[in-house]
Coordinates of C-alpha atoms and ligand atoms in Angstrom, one line a residue:
M1 CA -0.6 -28.6 -22.6
S2 CA -3.4 -31.0 -23.4
S3 CA -6.0 -30.2 -26.0
E4 CA -8.6 -29.7 -23.3
D5 CA -6.7 -26.7 -21.9
H6 CA -8.9 -24.4 -23.8
K7 CA -8.7 -21.7 -21.1
P8 CA -5.0 -21.0 -20.9
S9 CA -5.7 -17.6 -19.4
L10 CA -6.9 -19.0 -16.1
N11 CA -4.5 -18.6 -13.2
F12 CA -4.0 -21.5 -10.9
I13 CA -6.5 -20.2 -8.3
E14 CA -9.2 -19.9 -11.0
Q15 CA -8.4 -23.4 -12.1
F16 CA -8.9 -24.8 -8.6
I17 CA -12.2 -22.8 -8.3
E18 CA -13.5 -23.9 -11.7
E19 CA -12.6 -27.4 -10.8
D20 CA -14.6 -27.2 -7.6
L21 CA -17.6 -25.6 -9.4
K22 CA -17.5 -28.1 -12.1
S23 CA -17.4 -31.1 -9.8
G24 CA -20.4 -29.7 -7.9
K25 CA -18.4 -29.4 -4.7
H26 CA -19.7 -25.8 -4.5
D27 CA -22.2 -23.8 -6.3
K28 CA -21.2 -20.5 -4.8
I29 CA -17.8 -19.1 -3.9
Q30 CA -17.0 -17.7 -0.5
T31 CA -13.6 -16.0 0.1
R32 CA -12.4 -13.7 2.9
F33 CA -9.8 -11.1 3.5
P34 CA -8.3 -11.9 7.0
P35 CA -6.1 -9.2 8.3
E36 CA -4.8 -9.1 11.9
P37 CA -5.6 -5.7 13.3
N38 CA -2.1 -5.1 14.5
G39 CA -1.2 -2.3 12.1
Y40 CA -2.4 -0.5 9.0
L41 CA -2.6 -2.3 5.7
H42 CA 0.2 -2.0 3.2
I43 CA 0.6 -2.5 -0.5
G44 CA 1.1 -6.2 0.0
H45 CA -2.3 -6.5 1.6
A46 CA -3.7 -4.7 -1.4
K47 CA -2.7 -7.7 -3.4
A48 CA -4.5 -10.1 -1.1
I49 CA -7.6 -7.9 -1.1
V50 CA -7.6 -7.8 -4.9
V51 CA -7.2 -11.6 -5.2
N52 CA -9.9 -12.4 -2.7
F53 CA -12.4 -9.8 -3.8
E54 CA -11.8 -10.3 -7.5
M55 CA -12.2 -14.1 -7.3
A56 CA -15.5 -13.7 -5.5
K57 CA -16.6 -11.2 -8.0
K58 CA -15.6 -13.3 -11.0
Y59 CA -17.4 -16.4 -9.7
N60 CA -20.5 -14.6 -8.5
G61 CA -19.6 -15.2 -4.9
N62 CA -19.0 -13.2 -1.7
C63 CA -15.9 -12.0 0.1
N64 CA -16.1 -11.2 3.8
L65 CA -13.8 -9.1 6.0
R66 CA -12.5 -11.1 8.9
F67 CA -10.3 -9.7 11.6
D68 CA -7.9 -12.4 12.7
D69 CA -7.7 -11.0 16.3
T70 CA -6.1 -13.6 18.4
N71 CA -3.1 -11.6 19.7
P72 CA -4.6 -9.2 22.3
E73 CA -1.4 -7.4 23.1
K74 CA -0.8 -6.1 19.6
E75 CA -4.3 -5.4 18.4
K76 CA -6.3 -2.2 18.6
V77 CA -9.7 -0.9 17.5
D78 CA -8.0 1.9 15.7
Y79 CA -6.4 -0.6 13.4
V80 CA -9.8 -2.3 12.8
D81 CA -11.2 1.0 11.8
G82 CA -8.2 1.8 9.6
I83 CA -8.4 -1.5 7.8
K84 CA -12.1 -1.1 7.1
A85 CA -11.5 2.4 5.7
D86 CA -8.6 1.1 3.5
V87 CA -10.6 -1.8 2.0
K88 CA -13.5 0.6 1.2
W89 CA -11.1 3.1 -0.3
L90 CA -9.8 0.4 -2.7
G91 CA -13.4 0.2 -3.9
Y92 CA -14.4 -3.2 -2.4
K93 CA -17.6 -4.0 -0.5
W94 CA -17.4 -7.0 1.8
G95 CA -20.3 -9.2 2.8
E96 CA -20.0 -9.5 6.6
T97 CA -17.6 -8.1 9.1
L98 CA -16.4 -11.0 11.1
Y99 CA -14.0 -11.4 14.0
T100 CA -12.1 -14.6 15.0
S101 CA -12.7 -13.4 18.6
D102 CA -16.4 -14.1 18.1
Y103 CA -15.5 -17.7 17.7
F104 CA -13.4 -18.0 20.9
G105 CA -16.3 -20.1 22.6
Q106 CA -16.6 -22.4 19.6
L107 CA -12.8 -22.8 19.3
F108 CA -12.6 -23.6 23.0
D109 CA -15.3 -26.3 22.6
W110 CA -13.4 -27.8 19.7
A111 CA -10.3 -27.9 21.8
V112 CA -12.2 -29.7 24.5
Q113 CA -13.5 -32.1 21.9
L114 CA -9.9 -32.9 20.8
I115 CA -8.9 -33.5 24.4
K116 CA -11.9 -35.8 24.9
D117 CA -10.9 -37.7 21.7
G118 CA -7.4 -38.1 23.1
K119 CA -6.0 -35.8 20.4
A120 CA -4.8 -32.9 22.6
Y121 CA -3.0 -32.5 25.9
V122 CA -1.8 -29.9 28.3
D123 CA 2.0 -29.6 28.3
D124 CA 3.8 -28.2 31.3
Q125 CA 7.3 -28.2 29.7
T126 CA 9.1 -24.9 29.5
A127 CA 9.7 -23.4 26.1
E128 CA 13.4 -24.4 26.5
E129 CA 12.5 -28.0 27.2
M130 CA 10.1 -28.1 24.3
S131 CA 12.7 -26.8 21.9
A132 CA 15.3 -29.2 23.3
N133 CA 12.9 -32.1 22.6
R134 CA 11.9 -30.9 19.1
G135 CA 14.4 -32.9 17.1
T136 CA 15.0 -32.0 13.4
P137 CA 13.2 -32.8 10.2
S138 CA 15.1 -36.1 10.0
E139 CA 15.1 -36.9 13.7
P140 CA 11.8 -37.4 15.6
S141 CA 10.8 -35.2 18.5
K142 CA 11.0 -36.6 22.0
P143 CA 7.6 -37.1 23.4
S144 CA 6.7 -34.7 26.2
P145 CA 6.4 -36.3 29.6
Y146 CA 2.9 -34.9 29.7
R147 CA 1.8 -36.4 26.4
N148 CA -0.2 -39.2 27.9
R149 CA -2.0 -37.2 30.6
P150 CA -5.4 -38.6 31.4
V151 CA -8.3 -36.9 29.6
E152 CA -9.9 -35.8 32.9
E153 CA -6.6 -34.1 34.0
N154 CA -6.3 -32.3 30.7
L155 CA -9.8 -31.1 30.8
R156 CA -9.4 -29.8 34.4
L157 CA -6.0 -28.1 33.6
F158 CA -7.3 -26.5 30.3
T159 CA -10.3 -25.1 32.1
E160 CA -8.1 -23.7 34.8
M161 CA -5.9 -22.1 32.1
K162 CA -8.9 -20.5 30.7
E163 CA -9.9 -19.1 34.0
G164 CA -6.5 -17.5 34.6
K165 CA -5.3 -19.9 37.3
H166 CA -2.0 -20.6 35.7
A167 CA 0.9 -18.2 34.9
E168 CA 1.7 -17.2 31.3
G169 CA 4.2 -19.6 29.7
S170 CA 3.6 -22.3 32.4
K171 CA 1.4 -24.5 30.2
V172 CA 0.2 -24.8 26.6
L173 CA -2.4 -27.0 25.0
R174 CA -1.0 -29.1 22.2
A175 CA -2.5 -31.3 19.5
K176 CA -1.4 -34.9 19.5
V177 CA -0.5 -35.4 15.8
D178 CA 2.8 -37.0 14.7
L179 CA 6.2 -36.6 16.4
T180 CA 8.0 -38.3 13.5
S181 CA 6.5 -36.1 10.7
P182 CA 9.2 -34.4 8.5
N183 CA 6.8 -31.4 8.7
M184 CA 7.8 -29.9 12.0
L185 CA 4.4 -28.2 12.2
M186 CA 2.7 -31.6 12.6
R187 CA 4.8 -32.4 15.7
D188 CA 2.2 -31.8 18.3
P189 CA 1.6 -28.1 17.5
A190 CA 0.5 -25.7 20.2
L191 CA -3.2 -24.9 20.0
Y192 CA -3.6 -22.5 23.0
R193 CA -1.3 -20.4 25.1
I194 CA -2.0 -18.5 28.2
K195 CA -2.2 -14.7 28.0
N196 CA -3.4 -12.3 30.6
N197 CA -3.6 -9.2 28.4
A198 CA -7.1 -7.6 27.9
H199 CA -8.4 -8.1 24.4
H200 CA -9.8 -5.2 22.4
R201 CA -13.2 -6.9 22.0
T202 CA -13.5 -9.7 24.6
G203 CA -11.8 -7.7 27.5
T204 CA -10.6 -10.0 30.3
E205 CA -13.0 -12.8 29.6
W206 CA -10.3 -15.1 28.3
H207 CA -6.9 -16.1 29.6
V208 CA -6.1 -18.5 26.8
Y209 CA -5.9 -17.5 23.2
P210 CA -5.8 -19.9 20.1
M211 CA -2.7 -20.1 18.0
Y212 CA -3.0 -19.1 14.3
D213 CA -3.2 -22.7 13.2
F214 CA -6.1 -23.4 15.6
A215 CA -8.0 -20.3 14.6
H216 CA -7.6 -19.5 11.0
G217 CA -8.7 -22.7 9.4
Q218 CA -11.5 -23.2 11.9
S219 CA -12.8 -19.6 11.2
D220 CA -12.8 -20.5 7.5
S221 CA -14.9 -23.6 8.3
I222 CA -17.3 -21.7 10.5
E223 CA -17.8 -19.2 7.7
H224 CA -18.0 -21.8 5.0
V225 CA -15.2 -20.2 3.2
T226 CA -14.9 -22.3 0.0
H227 CA -11.4 -21.2 -1.0
S228 CA -9.1 -19.9 1.7
L229 CA -6.5 -17.9 -0.3
C230 CA -3.3 -17.2 1.6
T231 CA 0.3 -16.5 1.0
L232 CA 3.0 -19.1 0.4
E233 CA 4.5 -19.1 3.9
F234 CA 1.4 -21.1 4.9
E235 CA 1.9 -23.9 2.4
N236 CA 3.5 -26.2 5.0
H237 CA 0.6 -25.4 7.3
R238 CA -1.9 -27.0 4.9
P239 CA -1.5 -30.6 6.2
L240 CA -2.4 -29.3 9.7
Y241 CA -5.2 -27.2 8.2
E242 CA -6.6 -30.4 6.7
W243 CA -5.9 -32.5 9.8
F244 CA -8.2 -30.3 11.9
I245 CA -10.9 -30.4 9.3
K246 CA -10.8 -34.2 9.5
E247 CA -10.4 -34.6 13.3
L248 CA -13.1 -32.0 14.1
D249 CA -15.3 -33.1 11.2
I250 CA -15.9 -29.5 10.1
Y251 CA -16.6 -27.7 6.8
P252 CA -13.8 -28.6 4.3
S253 CA -12.5 -25.2 3.2
R254 CA -9.7 -25.5 0.7
Q255 CA -6.5 -23.6 1.3
I256 CA -4.7 -22.3 -1.8
E257 CA -1.4 -20.4 -1.5
F258 CA 0.0 -17.7 -3.7
A259 CA 3.2 -15.6 -3.6
R260 CA 3.4 -12.6 -1.4
L261 CA 3.9 -9.3 -3.0
N262 CA 7.4 -8.1 -2.5
L263 CA 8.2 -4.7 -3.9
S264 CA 11.6 -3.3 -4.6
Y265 CA 12.8 -0.5 -2.4
T266 CA 9.8 -1.2 -0.1
I267 CA 9.1 -2.9 3.2
T268 CA 6.0 -5.0 3.4
S269 CA 5.9 -6.1 7.0
K270 CA 3.6 -4.5 9.5
R271 CA 6.0 -5.3 12.3
K272 CA 8.9 -3.4 10.6
L273 CA 6.6 -0.6 9.5
L274 CA 5.5 -0.2 13.1
K275 CA 9.1 0.1 14.1
L276 CA 9.7 2.9 11.6
V277 CA 6.7 4.7 13.2
E278 CA 7.7 4.0 16.8
D279 CA 11.3 5.1 16.2
G280 CA 10.3 8.3 14.5
H281 CA 11.9 7.6 11.1
V282 CA 8.5 8.6 9.6
T283 CA 5.8 10.9 11.0
G284 CA 3.3 8.2 11.3
W285 CA 1.5 5.3 9.5
D286 CA 0.2 7.9 7.0
D287 CA 3.5 9.5 6.3
P288 CA 3.3 9.8 2.5
R289 CA 6.6 7.9 2.1
M290 CA 5.2 4.8 3.8
P291 CA 3.9 1.8 1.7
T292 CA 0.7 1.7 3.7
L293 CA -2.6 2.3 2.0
I294 CA -3.4 5.2 4.4
A295 CA -0.1 6.9 3.3
M296 CA -0.7 6.3 -0.4
R297 CA -4.1 7.8 0.0
R298 CA -2.7 10.9 1.6
R299 CA 0.0 11.1 -1.0
G300 CA -2.6 11.0 -3.8
F301 CA -2.2 7.5 -5.3
P302 CA -5.5 6.7 -6.9
P303 CA -7.1 3.5 -5.5
K304 CA -7.8 2.4 -9.1
A305 CA -4.1 2.5 -9.9
I306 CA -3.4 0.3 -6.9
V307 CA -6.0 -2.3 -7.9
S308 CA -4.7 -2.1 -11.5
F309 CA -1.2 -2.6 -10.3
A310 CA -2.2 -5.7 -8.2
Q311 CA -4.0 -7.1 -11.3
K312 CA -0.9 -6.6 -13.5
V313 CA 1.2 -8.4 -10.9
G314 CA -1.2 -11.3 -11.0
V315 CA -0.8 -14.4 -8.8
A316 CA 2.3 -16.5 -8.8
K317 CA 3.3 -19.7 -7.1
R318 CA 6.8 -18.5 -6.4
N319 CA 8.1 -15.6 -4.4
N320 CA 9.7 -12.8 -6.4
I321 CA 10.3 -9.1 -6.2
I322 CA 8.2 -6.8 -8.3
D323 CA 9.8 -3.6 -9.5
V324 CA 8.3 -0.6 -7.8
A325 CA 8.4 1.1 -11.2
L326 CA 5.4 -1.0 -12.2
L327 CA 3.4 0.6 -9.3
E328 CA 4.6 4.0 -10.4
F329 CA 3.6 3.3 -14.0
S330 CA 0.1 2.3 -12.9
I331 CA -0.2 5.6 -10.9
R332 CA 0.9 7.8 -13.8
E333 CA -1.3 5.8 -16.2
E334 CA -4.4 6.6 -14.0
L335 CA -3.5 10.2 -13.1
N336 CA -2.8 11.0 -16.7
K337 CA -6.4 10.2 -17.5
T338 CA -8.0 11.8 -14.5
A339 CA -5.9 14.7 -13.1
N340 CA -6.5 18.2 -14.3
R341 CA -3.4 20.2 -15.5
V342 CA -2.4 23.4 -13.8
F343 CA 0.6 25.6 -13.9
G344 CA 2.9 25.6 -10.9
V345 CA 6.4 27.0 -10.5
L346 CA 8.4 25.3 -7.8
N347 CA 11.5 27.5 -7.9
P348 CA 10.2 30.9 -9.1
V349 CA 12.0 33.7 -10.6
K350 CA 10.3 36.9 -11.8
L351 CA 9.8 37.6 -15.5
I352 CA 8.8 41.1 -16.5
I353 CA 7.4 41.6 -19.9
E354 CA 8.4 45.2 -20.4
N355 CA 6.2 46.0 -23.4
Y356 CA 3.1 44.6 -21.8
P357 CA 0.8 47.3 -20.3
E358 CA 1.0 47.8 -16.6
G359 CA -2.1 46.8 -14.6
K360 CA -3.6 44.8 -17.5
V361 CA -4.8 41.3 -16.7
D362 CA -5.9 39.2 -19.6
M363 CA -7.5 35.8 -19.3
M364 CA -5.9 32.9 -21.2
K365 CA -7.9 29.8 -22.1
A366 CA -6.2 26.7 -20.8
V367 CA -7.1 23.1 -21.4
N368 CA -7.8 21.2 -18.2
N369 CA -7.0 17.8 -19.4
P370 CA -5.9 17.0 -23.0
E371 CA -6.7 13.3 -22.2
D372 CA -10.3 14.1 -21.3
E373 CA -12.3 16.5 -23.3
T374 CA -15.1 16.6 -20.7
A375 CA -12.7 18.2 -18.3
G376 CA -13.1 21.5 -20.2
T377 CA -11.0 24.6 -20.0
R378 CA -10.3 27.4 -17.5
D379 CA -9.2 31.0 -17.6
M380 CA -5.7 31.8 -16.4
P381 CA -4.7 35.4 -15.7
F382 CA -1.8 36.7 -17.7
S383 CA 0.0 40.0 -16.9
R384 CA 3.1 42.0 -17.2
E385 CA 4.8 40.3 -14.2
L386 CA 5.0 36.5 -14.2
Y387 CA 7.0 33.8 -12.5
I388 CA 8.7 31.1 -14.4
D389 CA 10.9 28.3 -13.0
R390 CA 14.6 29.1 -12.4
S391 CA 15.5 25.9 -14.3
D392 CA 13.8 27.3 -17.4
F393 CA 16.4 30.1 -17.7
M394 CA 20.2 29.8 -18.4
E395 CA 22.6 32.7 -18.4
N396 CA 24.9 30.9 -20.8
P397 CA 22.7 28.2 -22.4
P398 CA 24.2 25.5 -24.6
S399 CA 23.2 25.3 -28.2
P400 CA 19.5 25.9 -28.8
K401 CA 19.4 22.3 -30.0
K402 CA 20.2 21.1 -26.4
F403 CA 18.4 23.7 -24.4
F404 CA 15.1 24.9 -25.8
R405 CA 14.2 27.2 -22.9
L406 CA 15.0 30.8 -22.1
G407 CA 18.4 32.5 -22.3
P408 CA 19.6 36.0 -23.3
D409 CA 18.1 36.9 -26.7
R410 CA 16.3 33.6 -26.9
E411 CA 12.6 33.2 -27.8
V412 CA 10.1 30.8 -26.2
R413 CA 6.4 30.4 -26.1
L414 CA 4.6 31.0 -22.8
K415 CA 2.0 28.2 -23.1
Y416 CA -1.5 29.5 -23.7
G417 CA 0.1 33.0 -23.9
Y418 CA 2.5 34.7 -26.2
I419 CA 6.0 34.2 -27.7
I420 CA 8.5 36.2 -25.7
K421 CA 12.1 37.2 -26.2
C422 CA 14.5 37.6 -23.3
T423 CA 15.9 41.1 -23.3
G424 CA 18.0 41.1 -20.1
Y425 CA 18.3 39.8 -16.6
E426 CA 19.6 40.8 -13.2
K427 CA 21.7 38.9 -10.6
D428 CA 22.4 39.3 -7.0
T429 CA 26.0 39.4 -5.5
D430 CA 26.0 35.6 -5.3
G431 CA 25.3 35.3 -9.0
N432 CA 21.7 34.1 -8.6
I433 CA 19.3 35.3 -11.2
T434 CA 16.8 37.6 -9.6
L435 CA 14.9 39.0 -12.5
I436 CA 14.4 38.2 -16.2
K437 CA 13.3 40.9 -18.6
A438 CA 11.5 40.1 -21.9
E439 CA 9.3 41.6 -24.6
Y440 CA 6.3 39.9 -26.0
F441 CA 5.0 39.7 -29.6
P442 CA 1.3 40.7 -29.6
D443 CA 0.5 38.8 -32.8
T444 CA 1.6 35.5 -31.3
R445 CA -1.3 34.9 -28.9
S446 CA -2.0 31.2 -28.7
G447 CA -4.9 30.2 -30.9
Q448 CA -4.7 33.5 -32.7
D449 CA -1.1 33.5 -33.8
T450 CA -0.6 35.3 -37.2
S451 CA 3.1 35.8 -36.9
G452 CA 4.4 32.7 -38.5
K453 CA 7.1 32.7 -35.8
K454 CA 8.5 29.3 -34.8
V455 CA 10.0 28.5 -31.4
K456 CA 11.1 25.2 -29.9
G457 CA 10.6 25.8 -26.2
T458 CA 7.3 26.2 -24.4
L459 CA 7.3 27.3 -20.7
S460 CA 4.7 27.2 -18.0
W461 CA 4.3 30.4 -16.0
V462 CA 2.0 32.0 -13.4
S463 CA 0.9 35.6 -13.1
A464 CA 2.8 37.1 -10.2
K465 CA 0.0 39.0 -8.5
E466 CA -2.7 36.3 -8.9
A467 CA -0.5 33.2 -8.1
V468 CA -0.9 31.5 -4.8
D469 CA 2.0 30.5 -2.5
A470 CA 2.3 26.9 -1.7
E471 CA 4.5 24.5 0.3
I472 CA 5.4 21.5 -1.7
R473 CA 6.6 18.3 -0.2
L474 CA 8.8 16.3 -2.5
Y475 CA 9.2 12.6 -1.8
D476 CA 11.8 10.1 -2.9
R477 CA 12.1 6.4 -2.1
L478 CA 12.2 5.7 1.6
F479 CA 14.9 3.1 1.1
L480 CA 18.0 3.1 -1.0
E481 CA 18.4 -0.7 -1.1
E482 CA 16.5 -2.6 -3.6
N483 CA 15.6 -5.2 -1.0
P484 CA 15.7 -3.3 2.3
A485 CA 14.3 -6.3 4.2
N486 CA 17.6 -8.0 3.6
S487 CA 19.6 -5.4 5.6
E488 CA 20.4 -6.5 9.1
N489 CA 18.9 -3.3 10.3
I490 CA 16.4 -1.8 7.9
T491 CA 17.2 1.7 9.1
D492 CA 20.7 1.4 7.6
S493 CA 19.2 1.6 4.2
L494 CA 16.9 4.6 4.8
N495 CA 17.2 7.3 2.2
P496 CA 18.3 10.5 4.1
D497 CA 16.8 12.6 1.2
S498 CA 13.4 10.9 1.1
L499 CA 11.7 14.2 1.9
S500 CA 12.5 17.7 0.8
I501 CA 10.3 20.7 1.4
V502 CA 9.9 23.5 -1.0
K503 CA 8.4 26.7 0.4
G504 CA 7.2 29.7 -1.6
A505 CA 6.2 27.8 -4.8
K506 CA 3.9 29.8 -7.0
I507 CA 0.8 28.1 -8.3
E508 CA -1.9 29.4 -10.6
P509 CA -4.9 30.7 -8.6
S510 CA -7.4 28.0 -9.7
V511 CA -5.8 25.6 -7.1
A512 CA -7.2 27.7 -4.3
N513 CA -10.4 25.8 -4.7
L514 CA -8.9 22.3 -4.5
K515 CA -10.0 20.1 -1.6
M516 CA -7.9 17.8 0.6
G517 CA -6.9 14.8 -1.4
E518 CA -7.5 16.3 -4.8
T519 CA -4.7 15.7 -7.3
V520 CA -3.6 17.9 -10.2
Q521 CA -0.7 17.8 -12.6
F522 CA 1.6 20.7 -12.5
E523 CA 2.5 20.8 -16.2
R524 CA 6.0 19.5 -16.9
Q525 CA 6.6 18.6 -13.3
G526 CA 4.4 15.8 -12.0
Y527 CA 1.3 15.1 -10.0
F528 CA 0.6 16.9 -6.8
T529 CA -2.1 16.3 -4.1
I530 CA -3.5 18.6 -1.4
D531 CA -2.2 17.3 1.9
K532 CA -4.3 17.0 5.0
E533 CA -2.2 19.6 6.7
S534 CA -3.1 22.1 4.0
S535 CA -5.1 25.2 5.0
E536 CA -6.3 28.4 3.5
S537 CA -3.3 30.3 4.8
N538 CA -0.8 27.6 4.1
L539 CA -1.5 25.5 1.0
V540 CA 0.4 22.2 1.2
F541 CA 0.9 19.8 -1.7
N542 CA 2.4 16.4 -1.7
R543 CA 4.2 15.4 -4.8
T544 CA 2.4 12.2 -5.6
I545 CA 4.8 11.3 -8.4
T546 CA 7.0 12.9 -11.0
L547 CA 6.0 12.8 -14.6
R548 CA 8.7 10.5 -15.8
D549 CA 10.9 8.2 -14.0
S550 CA 13.6 10.7 -13.2
W551 CA 14.9 8.5 -10.4
A552 CA 15.7 5.5 -12.5
K553 CA 17.3 7.8 -15.1
S554 CA 19.5 9.5 -12.5
Q555 CA 20.7 6.1 -11.3
K556 CA 21.8 5.1 -14.7
K557 CA 24.1 8.0 -15.1
Ligands
LIG1 P1 2.6 -8.6 8.0 O1 3.8 -9.4 8.1 O2 2.8 -7.3 7.2 O3 2.0 -8.3 9.3 P2 0.7 -10.6 7.7 O4 0.6 -11.6 6.7 O5 1.0 -11.0 9.1 O6 1.6 -9.4 7.2 P3 -2.1 -10.2 8.0 O7 -2.8 -9.1 8.6 O8 -2.1 -11.5 8.8 O9 -0.6 -9.7 7.8 O10 -2.5 -10.4 6.5 C1 -3.8 -10.5 6.0 C2 -3.8 -11.1 4.7 O11 -3.0 -10.4 3.8 C3 -3.2 -12.5 4.8 O12 -4.0 -13.4 4.0 C4 -1.8 -12.4 4.2 O13 -1.4 -13.6 3.7 C5 -2.0 -11.3 3.2 N1 -0.8 -10.5 3.0 C6 0.0 -9.9 3.9 N2 1.1 -9.4 3.3 C7 1.0 -9.7 2.0 C8 1.9 -9.5 0.9 N3 3.0 -8.8 1.0 N4 1.4 -9.9 -0.3 C9 0.3 -10.6 -0.4 N5 -0.5 -10.8 0.6 C10 -0.2 -10.4 1.8
LIG2 MG1 0.0 -12.2 10.3

């Protein structure tokens, strides 16, 4: 590192940008996030969004939202709307909303210009012929027999293609670049193909549509994008990107590539995610197990956590796989600060405090969020009949050093309540515990404890009469393989237990006021978010995430 490298913290994109600002090439940065509206955005896109918007923010520039809508058969207005909602949800405001389809006229004119300059020709070869003539990186392509078509003929044919006078697949427009280039993309790449599908914005106006390489860079130029940030798979497209800038003499946007986000146990490909939806492996794009932003929102992942995750990942020049545990960490980190605590019992068993007066309901003060004083306190009803979780009681518990919770004759504290002692229990014929009996010690009330009693275990509980019933949807990873994209068929690695539904959970009554999308922590359990299918008569929570990484722990065993 040279002594001039006084800003070692800049990433390579920032270095390029600062270089271009310093040299006076630009005085303002313009970036864009360019999704194709052929599906909903996933966590990988979140990274591209964060990179583009944060660069613009950092250098006092602007980031636009551009829909790269050049494949009419796969694109839909629903996806356009979904993408806008997702970017907004992440907290970003874009400058303009732009569509590559708005440039179809300009792109067509540029193609005509290339034809007139002798730099593009209409090729009638079949796809098979073209691929047979392609050669290899070390062996040049064989020129198409149509490569030297006269300009007038090319112009006439290309116009006819546009007007729908030729069948799909019968002709393409190709650039005349270099048939000997070791970069196969430079060997007379296709610029336009014939398609007769209606486009979601331009209808049936066009019968030719530009290829990615003749649309993306040109759109960047039209919009004066200073830094076109894209993923590494476009690195070998850069020479072509620059060739068009030179040949068309258009605004010189600079393409910079960074590594895609690959996440363990996760698929980040819209095409494959669409397949999961179409084949019914999930209930839709917003199934809370999906890695889409719309699903993460439904599940209760805070947008701030996703942005913070993307920032922690940073930008790299080499592809790698990021551990999904880092995303989970970011979610817990954020929810720990923001989610109110409540008591919820997923697998309830009744606890009767036999020496507590019947019919008496006392209000216990509970702290909403120990991480946030401003969140205040709430009153929780306490009574003779409570529910605790089945897993908090053992008939024959191991030594109190290993199991702090309840068992015959054992004492525990009911958090915000009293210390109780188990005095008995009942079982059904299958051996399931159906009732636990206890006595409480009136002088052990939390905050006013004068007993001097010490217990190790503290349990959460809800008052039986006041508790509300809820359905809880527990999610686990959708894929069992660390890199599911590697499987021949991604469905082979689907986790059959990725969803389990708990009915009849008992939650403290304060949750009745929660709105769709609100997240709370069930103490000692995890974070839970009200699902969109929740109603007054059927409260439904999604488990957003467990408190600790129980999954990784169970794998180690
Ligand atoms: P997919 O294969 O999922 O359809 P894509 O790259 O075709 O992905 P686009 O809609 O074209 O999807 O992507 C919009 C932008 O998001 C592009 O700049 C693309 O490079 C970027 N992007 C897509 N997936 C990722 C990812 N996993 N990590 C980082 N950026 C991504
Ligand atoms: Mg794409």
